[in-house]
Coordinates of C-alpha atoms and ligand atoms in Angstrom, one line a residue:
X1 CA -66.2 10.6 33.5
X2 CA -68.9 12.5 35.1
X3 CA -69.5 9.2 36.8
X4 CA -65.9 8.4 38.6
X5 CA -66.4 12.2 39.3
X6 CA -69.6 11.5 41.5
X7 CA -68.3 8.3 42.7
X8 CA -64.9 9.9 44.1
X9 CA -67.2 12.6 45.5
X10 CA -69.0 10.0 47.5
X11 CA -66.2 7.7 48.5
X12 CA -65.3 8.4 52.1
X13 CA -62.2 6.7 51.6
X14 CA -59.9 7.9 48.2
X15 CA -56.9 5.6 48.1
X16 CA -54.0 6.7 45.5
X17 CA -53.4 3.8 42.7
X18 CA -50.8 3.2 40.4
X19 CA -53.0 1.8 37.8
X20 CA -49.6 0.2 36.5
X21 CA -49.2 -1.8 39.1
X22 CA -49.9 -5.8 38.0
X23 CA -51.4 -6.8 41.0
X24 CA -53.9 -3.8 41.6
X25 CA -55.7 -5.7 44.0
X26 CA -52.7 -6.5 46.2
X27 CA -51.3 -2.7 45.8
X28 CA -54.8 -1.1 46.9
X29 CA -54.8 -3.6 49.8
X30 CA -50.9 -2.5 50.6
X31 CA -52.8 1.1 50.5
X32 CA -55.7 0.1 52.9
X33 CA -52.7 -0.9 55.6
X34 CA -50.2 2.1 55.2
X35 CA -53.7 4.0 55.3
X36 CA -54.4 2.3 58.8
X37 CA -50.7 2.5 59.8
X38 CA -50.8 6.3 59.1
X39 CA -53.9 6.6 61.1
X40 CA -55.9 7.7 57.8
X41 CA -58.0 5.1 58.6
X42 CA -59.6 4.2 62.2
X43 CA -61.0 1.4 63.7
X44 CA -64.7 1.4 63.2
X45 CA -64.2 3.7 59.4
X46 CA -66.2 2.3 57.2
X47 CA -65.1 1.5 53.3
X48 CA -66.7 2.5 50.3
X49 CA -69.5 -0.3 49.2
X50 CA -67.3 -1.8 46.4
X51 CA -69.2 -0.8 43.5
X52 CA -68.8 3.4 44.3
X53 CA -64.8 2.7 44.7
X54 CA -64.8 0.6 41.3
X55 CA -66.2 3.4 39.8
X56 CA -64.7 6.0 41.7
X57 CA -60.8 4.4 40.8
X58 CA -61.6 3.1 37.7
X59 CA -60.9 -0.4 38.0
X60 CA -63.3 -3.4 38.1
X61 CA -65.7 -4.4 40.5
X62 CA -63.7 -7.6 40.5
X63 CA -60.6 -6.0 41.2
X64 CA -62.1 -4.3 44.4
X65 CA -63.6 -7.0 45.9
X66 CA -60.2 -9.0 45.6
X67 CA -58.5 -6.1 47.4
X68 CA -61.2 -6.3 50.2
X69 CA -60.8 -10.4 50.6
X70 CA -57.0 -9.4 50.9
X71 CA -57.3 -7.1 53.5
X72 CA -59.9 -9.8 55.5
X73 CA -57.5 -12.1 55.4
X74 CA -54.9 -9.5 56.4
X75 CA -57.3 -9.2 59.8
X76 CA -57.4 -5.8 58.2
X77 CA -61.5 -5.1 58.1
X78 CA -64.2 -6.9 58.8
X79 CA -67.5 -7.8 56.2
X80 CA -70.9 -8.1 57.9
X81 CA -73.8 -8.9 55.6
X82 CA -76.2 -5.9 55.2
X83 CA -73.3 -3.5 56.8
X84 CA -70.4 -3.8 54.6
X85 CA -66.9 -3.4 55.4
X86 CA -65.4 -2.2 58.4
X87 CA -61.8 -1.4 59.6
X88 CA -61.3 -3.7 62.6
X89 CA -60.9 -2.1 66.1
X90 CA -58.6 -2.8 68.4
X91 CA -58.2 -6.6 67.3
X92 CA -57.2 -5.3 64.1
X93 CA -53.5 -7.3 64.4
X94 CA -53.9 -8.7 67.8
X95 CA -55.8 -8.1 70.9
X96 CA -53.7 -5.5 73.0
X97 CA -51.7 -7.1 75.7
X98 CA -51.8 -5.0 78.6
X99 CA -48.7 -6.4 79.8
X100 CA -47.3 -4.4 76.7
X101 CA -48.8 -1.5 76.9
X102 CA -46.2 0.5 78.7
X103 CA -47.5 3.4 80.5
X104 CA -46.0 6.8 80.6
X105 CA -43.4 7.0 83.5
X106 CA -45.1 10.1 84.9
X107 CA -48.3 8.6 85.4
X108 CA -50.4 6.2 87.1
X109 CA -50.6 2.9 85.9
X110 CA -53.6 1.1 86.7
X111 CA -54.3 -0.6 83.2
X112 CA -51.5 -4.0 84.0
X113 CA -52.7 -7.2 86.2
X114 CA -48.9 -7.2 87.3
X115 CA -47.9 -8.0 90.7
X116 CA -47.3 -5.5 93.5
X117 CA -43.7 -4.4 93.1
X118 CA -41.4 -5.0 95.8
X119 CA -37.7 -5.4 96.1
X120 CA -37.5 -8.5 97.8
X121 CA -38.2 -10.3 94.5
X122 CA -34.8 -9.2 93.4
X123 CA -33.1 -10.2 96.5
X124 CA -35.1 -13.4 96.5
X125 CA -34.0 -14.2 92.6
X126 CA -30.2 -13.5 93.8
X127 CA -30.5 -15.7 96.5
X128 CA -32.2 -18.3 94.0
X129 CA -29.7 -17.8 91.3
X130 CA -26.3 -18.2 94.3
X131 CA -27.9 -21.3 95.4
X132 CA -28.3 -22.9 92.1
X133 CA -24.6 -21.2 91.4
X134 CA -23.1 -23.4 94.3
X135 CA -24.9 -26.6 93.3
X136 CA -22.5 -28.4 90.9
X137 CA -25.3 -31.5 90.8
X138 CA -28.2 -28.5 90.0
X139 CA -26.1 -26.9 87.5
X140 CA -25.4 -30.6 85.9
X141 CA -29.2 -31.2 85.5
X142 CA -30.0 -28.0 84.5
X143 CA -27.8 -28.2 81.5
X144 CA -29.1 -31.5 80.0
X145 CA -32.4 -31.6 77.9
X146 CA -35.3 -32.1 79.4
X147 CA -38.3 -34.4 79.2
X148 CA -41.3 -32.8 77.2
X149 CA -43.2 -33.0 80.4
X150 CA -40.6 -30.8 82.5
X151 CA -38.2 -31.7 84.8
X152 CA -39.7 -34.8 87.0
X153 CA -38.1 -33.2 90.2
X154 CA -39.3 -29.9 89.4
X155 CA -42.9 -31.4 88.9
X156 CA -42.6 -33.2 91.9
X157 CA -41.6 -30.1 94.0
X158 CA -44.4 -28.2 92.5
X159 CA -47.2 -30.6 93.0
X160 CA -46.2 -31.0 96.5
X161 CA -46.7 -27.3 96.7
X162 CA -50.0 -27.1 94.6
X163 CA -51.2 -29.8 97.1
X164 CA -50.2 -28.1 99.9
X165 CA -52.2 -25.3 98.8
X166 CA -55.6 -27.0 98.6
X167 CA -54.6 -27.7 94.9
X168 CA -54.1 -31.7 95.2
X169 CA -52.2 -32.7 92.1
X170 CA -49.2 -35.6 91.1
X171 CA -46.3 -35.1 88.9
X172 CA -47.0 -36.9 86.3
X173 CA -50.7 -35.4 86.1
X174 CA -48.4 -32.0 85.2
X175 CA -46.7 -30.6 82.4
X176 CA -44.5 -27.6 82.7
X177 CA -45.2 -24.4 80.2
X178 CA -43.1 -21.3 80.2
X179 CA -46.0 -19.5 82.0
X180 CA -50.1 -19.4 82.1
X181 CA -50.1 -18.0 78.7
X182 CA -47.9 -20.6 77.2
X183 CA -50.2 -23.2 78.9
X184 CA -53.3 -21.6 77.1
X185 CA -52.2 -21.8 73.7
X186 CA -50.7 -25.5 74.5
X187 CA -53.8 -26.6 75.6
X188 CA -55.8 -25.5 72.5
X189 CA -52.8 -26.5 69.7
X190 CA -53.0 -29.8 71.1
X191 CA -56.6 -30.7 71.6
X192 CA -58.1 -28.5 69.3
X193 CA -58.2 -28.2 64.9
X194 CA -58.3 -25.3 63.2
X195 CA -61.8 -24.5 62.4
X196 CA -63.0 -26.3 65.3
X197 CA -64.9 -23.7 67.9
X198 CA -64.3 -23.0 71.5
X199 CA -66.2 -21.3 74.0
X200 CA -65.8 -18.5 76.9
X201 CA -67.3 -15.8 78.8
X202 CA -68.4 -12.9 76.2
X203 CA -65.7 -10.8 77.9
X204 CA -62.7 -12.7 78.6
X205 CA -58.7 -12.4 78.8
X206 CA -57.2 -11.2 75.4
X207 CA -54.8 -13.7 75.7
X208 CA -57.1 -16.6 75.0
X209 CA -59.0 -14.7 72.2
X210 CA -55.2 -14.3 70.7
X211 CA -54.3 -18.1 70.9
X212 CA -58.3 -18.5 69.3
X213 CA -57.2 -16.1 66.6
X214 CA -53.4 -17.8 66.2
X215 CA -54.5 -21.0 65.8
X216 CA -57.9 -20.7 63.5
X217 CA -60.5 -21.3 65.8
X218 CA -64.1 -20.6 65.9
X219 CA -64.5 -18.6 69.6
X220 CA -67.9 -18.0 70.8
X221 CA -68.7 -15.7 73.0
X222 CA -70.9 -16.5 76.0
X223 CA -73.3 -14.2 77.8
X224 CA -72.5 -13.9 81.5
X225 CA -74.8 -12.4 84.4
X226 CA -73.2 -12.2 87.9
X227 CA -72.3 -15.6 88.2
X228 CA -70.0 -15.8 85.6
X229 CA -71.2 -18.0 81.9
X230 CA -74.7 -18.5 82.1
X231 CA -75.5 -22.3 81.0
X232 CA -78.3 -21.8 79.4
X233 CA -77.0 -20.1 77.0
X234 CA -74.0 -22.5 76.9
X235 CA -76.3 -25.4 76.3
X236 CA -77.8 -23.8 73.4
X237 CA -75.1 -22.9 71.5
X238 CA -73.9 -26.4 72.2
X239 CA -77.4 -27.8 70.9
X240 CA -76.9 -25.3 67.3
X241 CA -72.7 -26.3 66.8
X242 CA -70.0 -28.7 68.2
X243 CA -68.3 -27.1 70.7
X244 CA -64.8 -28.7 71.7
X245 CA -63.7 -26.6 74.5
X246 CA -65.0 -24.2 77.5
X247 CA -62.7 -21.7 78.9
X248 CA -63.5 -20.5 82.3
X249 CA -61.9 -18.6 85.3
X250 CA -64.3 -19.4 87.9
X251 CA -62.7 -17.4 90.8
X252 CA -62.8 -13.9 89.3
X253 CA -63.3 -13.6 85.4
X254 CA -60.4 -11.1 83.9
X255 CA -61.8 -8.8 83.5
X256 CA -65.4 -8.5 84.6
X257 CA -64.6 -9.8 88.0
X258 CA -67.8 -12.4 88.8
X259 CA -67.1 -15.9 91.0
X260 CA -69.0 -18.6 89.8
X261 CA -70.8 -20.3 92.7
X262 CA -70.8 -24.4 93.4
X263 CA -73.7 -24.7 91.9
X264 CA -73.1 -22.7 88.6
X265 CA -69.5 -24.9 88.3
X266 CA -71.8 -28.1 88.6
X267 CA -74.2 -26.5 86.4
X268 CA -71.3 -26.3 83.8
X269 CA -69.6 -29.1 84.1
X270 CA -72.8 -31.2 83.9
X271 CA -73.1 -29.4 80.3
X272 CA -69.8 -30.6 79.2
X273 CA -70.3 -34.1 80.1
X274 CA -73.0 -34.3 78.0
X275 CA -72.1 -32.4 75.4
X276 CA -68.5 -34.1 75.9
X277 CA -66.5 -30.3 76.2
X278 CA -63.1 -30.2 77.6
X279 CA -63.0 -27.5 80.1
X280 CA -59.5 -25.1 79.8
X281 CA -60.1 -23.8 84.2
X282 CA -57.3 -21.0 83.4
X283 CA -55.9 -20.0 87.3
X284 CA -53.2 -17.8 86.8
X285 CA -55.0 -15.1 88.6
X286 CA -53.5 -17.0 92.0
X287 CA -56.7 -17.0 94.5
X288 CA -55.9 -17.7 98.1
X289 CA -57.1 -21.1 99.5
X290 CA -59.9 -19.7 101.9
X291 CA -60.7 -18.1 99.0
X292 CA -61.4 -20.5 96.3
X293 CA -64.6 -22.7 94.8
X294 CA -63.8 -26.2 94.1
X295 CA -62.0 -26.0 90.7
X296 CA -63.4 -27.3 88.1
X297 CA -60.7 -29.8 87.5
X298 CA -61.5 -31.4 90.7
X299 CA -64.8 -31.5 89.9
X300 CA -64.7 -33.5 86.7
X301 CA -60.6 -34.2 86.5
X302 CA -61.3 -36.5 83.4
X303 CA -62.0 -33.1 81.2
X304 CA -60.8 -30.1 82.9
X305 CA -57.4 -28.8 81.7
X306 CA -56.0 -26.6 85.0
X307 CA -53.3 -23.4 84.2
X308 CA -51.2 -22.3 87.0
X309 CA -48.5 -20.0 86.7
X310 CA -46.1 -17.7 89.2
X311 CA -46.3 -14.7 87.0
X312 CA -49.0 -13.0 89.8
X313 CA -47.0 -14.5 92.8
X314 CA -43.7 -13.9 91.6
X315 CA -43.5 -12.4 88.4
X316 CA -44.6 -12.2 85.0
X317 CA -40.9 -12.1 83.6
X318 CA -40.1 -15.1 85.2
X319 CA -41.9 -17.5 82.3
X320 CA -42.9 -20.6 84.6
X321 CA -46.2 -22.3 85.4
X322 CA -48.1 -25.8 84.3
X323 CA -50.7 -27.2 82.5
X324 CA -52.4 -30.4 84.6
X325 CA -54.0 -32.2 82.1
X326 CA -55.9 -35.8 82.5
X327 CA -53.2 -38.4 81.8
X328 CA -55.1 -39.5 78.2
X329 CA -54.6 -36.1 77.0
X330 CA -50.8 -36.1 78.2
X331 CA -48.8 -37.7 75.0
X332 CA -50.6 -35.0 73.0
X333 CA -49.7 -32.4 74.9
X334 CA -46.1 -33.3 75.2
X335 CA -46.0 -34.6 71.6
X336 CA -47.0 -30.8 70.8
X337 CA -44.9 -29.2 73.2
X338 CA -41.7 -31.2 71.8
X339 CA -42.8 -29.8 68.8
X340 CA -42.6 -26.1 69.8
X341 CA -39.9 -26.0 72.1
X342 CA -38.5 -29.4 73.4
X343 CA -39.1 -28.5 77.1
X344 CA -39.3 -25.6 79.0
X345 CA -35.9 -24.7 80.6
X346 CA -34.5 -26.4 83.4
X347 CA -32.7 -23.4 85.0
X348 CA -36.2 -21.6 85.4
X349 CA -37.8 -24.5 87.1
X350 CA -34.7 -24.8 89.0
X351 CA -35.2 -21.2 90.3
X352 CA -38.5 -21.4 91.1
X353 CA -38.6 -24.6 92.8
X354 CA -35.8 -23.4 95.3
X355 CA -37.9 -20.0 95.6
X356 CA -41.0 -22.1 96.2
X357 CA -39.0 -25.3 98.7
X358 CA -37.5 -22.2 100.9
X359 CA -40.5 -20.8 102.0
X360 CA -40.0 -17.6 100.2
X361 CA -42.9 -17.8 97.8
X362 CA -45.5 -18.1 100.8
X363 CA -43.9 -15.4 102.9
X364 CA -44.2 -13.2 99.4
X365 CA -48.9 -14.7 98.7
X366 CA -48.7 -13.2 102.8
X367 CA -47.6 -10.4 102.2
X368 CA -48.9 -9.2 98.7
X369 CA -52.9 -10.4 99.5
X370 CA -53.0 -8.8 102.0
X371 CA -51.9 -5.9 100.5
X372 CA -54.2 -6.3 97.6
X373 CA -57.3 -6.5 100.3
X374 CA -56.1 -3.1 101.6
X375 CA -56.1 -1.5 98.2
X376 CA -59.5 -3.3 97.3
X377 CA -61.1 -1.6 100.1
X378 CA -59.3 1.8 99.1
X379 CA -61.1 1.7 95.5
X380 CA -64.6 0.6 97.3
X381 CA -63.7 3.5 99.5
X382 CA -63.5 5.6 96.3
X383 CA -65.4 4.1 93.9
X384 CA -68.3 1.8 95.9
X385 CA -71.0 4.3 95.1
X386 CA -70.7 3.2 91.1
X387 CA -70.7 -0.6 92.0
X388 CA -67.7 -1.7 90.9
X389 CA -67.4 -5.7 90.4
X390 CA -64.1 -7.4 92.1
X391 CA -63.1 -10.3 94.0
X392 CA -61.8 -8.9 97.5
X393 CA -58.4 -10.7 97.2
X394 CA -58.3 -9.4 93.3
X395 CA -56.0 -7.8 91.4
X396 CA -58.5 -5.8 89.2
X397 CA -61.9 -4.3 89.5
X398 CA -64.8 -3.9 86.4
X399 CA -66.4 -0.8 86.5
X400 CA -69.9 -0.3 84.0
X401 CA -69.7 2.9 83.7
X402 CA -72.9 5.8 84.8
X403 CA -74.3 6.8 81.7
X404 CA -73.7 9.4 80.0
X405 CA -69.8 8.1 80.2
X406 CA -68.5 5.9 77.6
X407 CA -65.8 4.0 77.7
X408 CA -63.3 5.6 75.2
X409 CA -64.2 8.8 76.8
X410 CA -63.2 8.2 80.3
X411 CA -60.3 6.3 79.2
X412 CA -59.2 9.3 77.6
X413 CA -59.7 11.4 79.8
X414 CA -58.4 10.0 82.9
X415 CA -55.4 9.2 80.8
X416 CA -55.3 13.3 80.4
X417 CA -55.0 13.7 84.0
X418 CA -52.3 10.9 84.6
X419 CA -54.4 8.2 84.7
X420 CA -54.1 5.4 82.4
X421 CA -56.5 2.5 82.3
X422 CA -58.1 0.0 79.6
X423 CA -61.8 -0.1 78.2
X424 CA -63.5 -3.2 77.3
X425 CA -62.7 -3.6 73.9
X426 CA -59.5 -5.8 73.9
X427 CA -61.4 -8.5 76.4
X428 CA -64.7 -8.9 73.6
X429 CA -64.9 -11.9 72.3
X430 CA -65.6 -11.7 68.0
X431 CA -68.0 -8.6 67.4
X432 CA -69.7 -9.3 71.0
X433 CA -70.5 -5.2 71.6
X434 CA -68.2 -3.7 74.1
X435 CA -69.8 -2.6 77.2
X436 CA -69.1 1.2 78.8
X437 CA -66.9 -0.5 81.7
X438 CA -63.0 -0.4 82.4
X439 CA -60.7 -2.4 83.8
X440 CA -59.2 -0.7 86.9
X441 CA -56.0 -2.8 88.3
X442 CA -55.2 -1.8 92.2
X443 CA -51.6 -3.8 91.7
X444 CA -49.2 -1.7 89.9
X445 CA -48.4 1.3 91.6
X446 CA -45.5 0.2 94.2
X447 CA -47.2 2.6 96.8
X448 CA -50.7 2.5 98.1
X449 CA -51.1 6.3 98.4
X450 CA -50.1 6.5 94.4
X451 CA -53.6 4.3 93.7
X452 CA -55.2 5.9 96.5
X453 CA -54.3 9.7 94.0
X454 CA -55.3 7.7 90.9
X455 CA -58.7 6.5 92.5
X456 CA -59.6 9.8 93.8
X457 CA -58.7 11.3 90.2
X458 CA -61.3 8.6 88.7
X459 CA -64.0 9.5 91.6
X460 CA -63.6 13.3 90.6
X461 CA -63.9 12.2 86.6
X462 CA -66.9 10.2 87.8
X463 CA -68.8 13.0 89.5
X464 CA -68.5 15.5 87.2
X465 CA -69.5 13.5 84.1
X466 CA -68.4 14.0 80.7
X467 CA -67.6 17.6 79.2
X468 CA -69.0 17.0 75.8
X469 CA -69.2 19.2 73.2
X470 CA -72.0 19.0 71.2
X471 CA -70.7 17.4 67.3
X472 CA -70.6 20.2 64.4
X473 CA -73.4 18.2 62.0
Ligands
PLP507 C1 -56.4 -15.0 83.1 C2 -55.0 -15.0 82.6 N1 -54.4 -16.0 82.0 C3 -53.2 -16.0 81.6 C4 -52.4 -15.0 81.8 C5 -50.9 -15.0 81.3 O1 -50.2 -15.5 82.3 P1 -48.6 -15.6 82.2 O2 -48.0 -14.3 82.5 O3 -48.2 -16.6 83.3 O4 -48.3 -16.1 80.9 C6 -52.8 -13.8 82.5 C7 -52.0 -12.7 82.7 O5 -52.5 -11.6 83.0 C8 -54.2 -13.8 82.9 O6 -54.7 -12.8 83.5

């Protein structure tokens, strides 16, 4: 007795068991999860080693460790050899998707890589929608299935407009995908097996690190200096493991903003020929044409995998982009998109492709990059003394942080006076340590003057440092 006594004494975390339970090790990892859901237990909170909560509940050692390999698989906690068990942080179910993080209506959003609002998109999607309305041949198509591949007219309207905007491509080198992240997780069903490992930047878009987690993968994380994924250190994690696929965003990395050069793309792509990678060049972050590298897929165009998607030109809500794939790769693709959905629908290609033939589209890049120049050089305005990282024509800026902030601090506390942004958790890949930086998005508030009262609330949070009280030990 006087032992469970000690044990419960010492055991940071004291679930209550039904010892009548048949399953105990299923109802104490049911416990660990209402625990987390109550807020009980945190990310980070570490368990009791498995021997002190044996002896503190009574139960056998055997019973314990059970619960704990339950509540791994659950993504519940993580085990690390020589640290023990962990809840998991923010990954704990799934990375957080910005796009769902829905701010407070009273303050100022500058954690979602959205496009700028404007009104015209709605009078541009009722003039899409009447034109389709008043085509009896449109509405026809639009109503049949679809080839795997998309809509051949629809590819052939896009491609024309990829090519006229430095982005040469041919229908049938395209498949259509309900958007950039639909194209991301196609790309890596298709081509890659569960328990096979991919590679991208250490930081890198939750999105891909959620299609890594969906579908079994292995994803290593790549270090990064400011040129983007540094092949060095590509090459030797190629030379310890197989590696199947790079991921890459060469114009600006979401989040931590670097362009790779020509020479860093060629440094890359040299890598995965010899190591035979694919390479996954994920472009939904729309960069103008004076703006852009060479992309990777025209660089070696028998590997590279190329994502394009409207969701930062139009809008995110809108569900349309493509995947151009080299055509050996193609029956898979289709073969797997068949298998999830048939096709993408008709009536949204239909939509777009009118939207994108009328001129609309081009009239809406004008007017929005120019607008997101403008607010870039409001943050450097504001921010430039603390060297944020962005791409000029970019929807988001990286900011590292002066010490003594961290991260989870300042998100806090800007989000106290109406500011709400992200921290770099949710964009490590695995257990690669979060740096002190945030993600800062310029796009979101409809007005410039709103970002401009956000920025100059973040300059002001900056300056004065963080109010810490000294911890109670
Ligand atoms: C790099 C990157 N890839 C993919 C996506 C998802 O794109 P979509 O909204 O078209 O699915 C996003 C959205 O923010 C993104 O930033």
């Amino acid at each position: 007795m006087r032992i469970q006594e000690k044990a419960r004494a010492r055991c940071q975390w004291l679930p209550v068991l039904d010892k009548n339970q048949d399953t105990l090790y299923l109802a104490l990892a049911d416990q660990l999860a209402a625990d987390i859901t109550s807020g009980t237990l945190k990310p980070g909170d570490q368990l009791p080693p498995q021997r002190l909560l044996a002896d503190a509940l009574g139960v056998t050692l055997g019973t314990i460790s059970r619960a704990y390999r339950e509540a791994e698989r659950r993504g519940l906690t993580e085990a690390k050899v020589g640290s023990g068990t962990r809840i998991r942080g923010m990954q704990s179910d799934e990375p957080k998707f910005h796009h769902l993080s829905k701010a407070e209506a009273d303050s100022i959003d500058l954690s979602l890589s959205v496009p700028i609002p404007n009104p015209i998109r709605s009078e541009q999607l009722a003039v899409s929608l009447s034109h389709l309305a008043s085509n009896p041949e449109a509405l026809r198509q639009v109503l049949a299935y679809q080839p795997e591949q998309g809509n051949l007219q629809q590819r052939e309207v896009l491609a024309q407009w990829l090519t006229q905007h430095q982005l040469s491509v041919t229908a049938d080198e395209l498949i259509l995908t309900e958007g950039g992240q639909h194209a991301d997780f196609l790309a890596m069903q298709a081509l890659i097996r569960p328990g096979e490992a991919v590679a991208s930047a250490a930081l890198t878009y939750p999105g891909m690190i959620a299609v890594a987690r969906q579908l079994g993968l292995k994803h290593l994380p790549i270090p990064t200096d400011e040129e983007g994924i540094k092949p060095d250190a590509l090459e030797r994690l190629c030379q310890q493991q197989k590696i199947r696929l790079l991921y890459v965003m060469p114009e600006y990395n979401n989040p931590t903003g670097e362009h790779m050069s020509h020479s860093r793309r060629m440094a890359l792509v040299d890598i995965a020929r010899r190591y035979d990678l694919l390479i996954l060049e994920d472009a939904v972050q729309y960069v103008l044409p004076n703006q852009r590298g060479t992309p990777f897929y025209q660089l070696a165009p028998e590997r590279c995998l190329y994502i394009f998607s409207v969701s930062k030109i139009i809008e995110g809500g809108i569900r349309f982009g493509a995947l151009r794939a080299p055509k050996n790769l193609m029956s898979r693709l289709s073969a797997s998109l068949r298998a999830q959905c048939w096709s993408v629908p008709g009536i949204v290609g239909a939509l777009v492709c009118q939207w994108l033939e009328s001129g609309h589209v081009d009239a809406l890049i004008d007017w929005q990059w120019q607008e997101v120049k403008e607010r870039q050089a409001l943050l450097h305005r504001y921010l430039g003394n603390y060297a944020p990282v962005a791409h000029p024509y970019g929807f988001h800026a990286w900011l590292n942080l002066p010490e003594p902030w961290r991260a989870v601090d300042f998100v806090n506390e800007a989000k106290k006076h109406g500011v709400i942004l992200i921290a770099s958790d949710p964009f490590c890949v695995g257990s690669y340590p979060a740096p002190q930086a945030v993600r800062i998005c310029v796009t979101p508030p409809t007005h410039s003057t709103t970002l401009e009262k956000g920025l100059s609330i973040l300059s002001d949070l900056l300056e004065e440092g963080p109010s810490h009280t000294a911890p109670l030990l």
